[in-house]
Amino acid sequence: MKPKSSTLIVGLTWGDEAKGKIVDILARDHDCVVRYNGGNNAGHTVAFGGETYKLHLVPSGLFHENITCVIGGGVVVDPKVLLEEITKNEPKALHLRQRLLVSSRAHTIWPWHSKLEALSEKHQGKGKIGTTLRGIGPAYADKANRVTAIRMGEFLRPEHLEKKVQRIVEQKNQVFEKVFGEPGLDAAAIWREYAAYGEALRPMIADTTAYLLNAIDDGRRLLFEGAQGTLLDIDHGTYPYVTSSNASACGAWTGTGVPARALGQILGVVKAYTTRVGEGPFPTELKDALGDQIREQGHEYGTTTGRPRRCGWLDTFAIRYAARINSIDGIVITLLDVLGGLPELKICTGYTVGGRALTDFPDDPLALEQAQPILESLTPWKEDVSGVRDYRDLPLAARRYVKRVEEIIGAPVRIISVGPSREQTIFRQ
Ligand code: GDP
Ligand code: IMO
Ligand code: MG
């Protein structure tokens, strides 16, 4: 195997850590950017040249003309959304269709997935997950179910797929009509629409596992782009309030076929505070004016759904757990600028449950619901740091904050982001 020159970017919390920005800036030192999990539940923002781009499926390296963008087999692809995203970004992402590969193994999202999800979330009422309603969970459920699943590669044989779609819709309609008392879907109409998407995407469908393994042998540098975050990982996150894929670095192997040994350096991304969208426990959440202040200063509204994000103190107890799950080599702290001007500054260093301090991040959802954060106060700073480009120019209090995070997590902070655009970035050796 060739020397490791690949990088993996993974969120260490509940998503929206600004992974998109970091992938965009690191893309220039790589040859391929690879998505390995999730689907268009992701909303990754890239900003440069005074413009902002919101991406959901196409890897965030698309604006670099010499980058190959790969959607791995672990991703669930909504063909309609993918085509819309390609079309929308083509004017800026030149020759995108010639340098985008979609795994033939990737599973697909169809209208019955989003319909089922909407009905299920409504049926759950208060117990809902608060999903993005993009059909992600039902699509991964069909993947596990096998007989009702459709992979991208099946678009290469439309004559077979047409019959399969008919059969699946018949089955799904039984559920819509008999379980939910809802009208079913029109298989023929769906097929007409989706056959056209399949035709348009056909040139991009490829065996991306073979492509990536050969790329490694050829010494090409891969950049893996995680979607969501480790605490939303189906196996290692805060289940059941998680997404339906392996959002931690664990998903990169299964989601691309590239073995863990070849992944290279792993960088875990965190905001300078913590946010969460949707339902589920969030021990450091600030449900007060301070939480509102962080939301406004950080423009914390969902990239995909526009929902206000729940905001709270940096949870280093949860992040330390995520850092260990991912075996990170370094940390990226983003949105550090947002903390400037807060009246107080705290970080969470542990949890108590029933008055007892925990030694490990809880595996039990009930314990996590009950967890009280142990908070440590740090000195806030008033300065606007969005113009800082050299670590030494950060206010002392901000440098102390960064140092404290390094101490607790046990990994060096390699990159600090102080604003949405490419230039607003501090690199450290
Ligand atoms: P992702 O899902 O992890 O890619 O993150 P999102 O794009 O959903 O959310 C991050 C948001 O923060 C986007 O609106 C970015 O433009 C913005 N952003 C990224 N880095 C910074 C930063 O350092 N400071 C500020 N103020 N905003 C940032
Ligand atoms: P990026 O890649 C933040 C959350 C949803 C919900 C839960 C399950 O932009 O960081 P799903 O639709 O996946 O079944 O919803 O996961 N969620 C995200 N939260 N960022 C994301 O992606 C998310 N993708 C899903 O809000 O709580
Ligand atoms: Mg996002």
PDB file of C-alpha atoms and ligand atoms in Angstrom, residues 15-20 41-45 55 228 302-304 309, ligand 3:
ATOM      1  CA  GLY A  15     -23.913  17.740  12.664  1.00  0.00           C
ATOM      2  CA  ASP A  16     -23.555  21.210  11.131  1.00  0.00           C
ATOM      3  CA  GLU A  17     -20.008  21.667  12.454  1.00  0.00           C
ATOM      4  CA  ALA A  18     -19.054  23.451   9.199  1.00  0.00           C
ATOM      5  CA  LYS A  19     -17.609  20.327   7.611  1.00  0.00           C
ATOM      6  CA  GLY A  20     -18.482  21.715   4.156  1.00  0.00           C
ATOM      7  CA  ASN A  41     -30.423  15.258   4.952  1.00  0.00           C
ATOM      8  CA  ALA A  42     -26.967  16.855   4.897  1.00  0.00           C
ATOM      9  CA  GLY A  43     -26.634  20.559   4.243  1.00  0.00           C
ATOM     10  CA  HIS A  44     -23.025  21.601   3.727  1.00  0.00           C
ATOM     11  CA  THR A  45     -22.205  25.262   3.161  1.00  0.00           C
ATOM     12  CA  LEU A  55     -24.835  21.411  -0.939  1.00  0.00           C
ATOM     13  CA  GLN A 228     -24.027  14.524  10.012  1.00  0.00           C
ATOM     14  CA  GLY A 302     -30.737  24.634   9.463  1.00  0.00           C
ATOM     15  CA  THR A 303     -29.058  24.546   6.043  1.00  0.00           C
ATOM     16  CA  THR A 304     -31.474  21.855   4.833  1.00  0.00           C
ATOM     17  CA  ARG A 309     -30.883  24.999  15.813  1.00  0.00           C
TER      18      ARG A 309
HETATM   19 MG    MG B   3     -25.295  21.079   7.801  1.00  0.00          MG
END
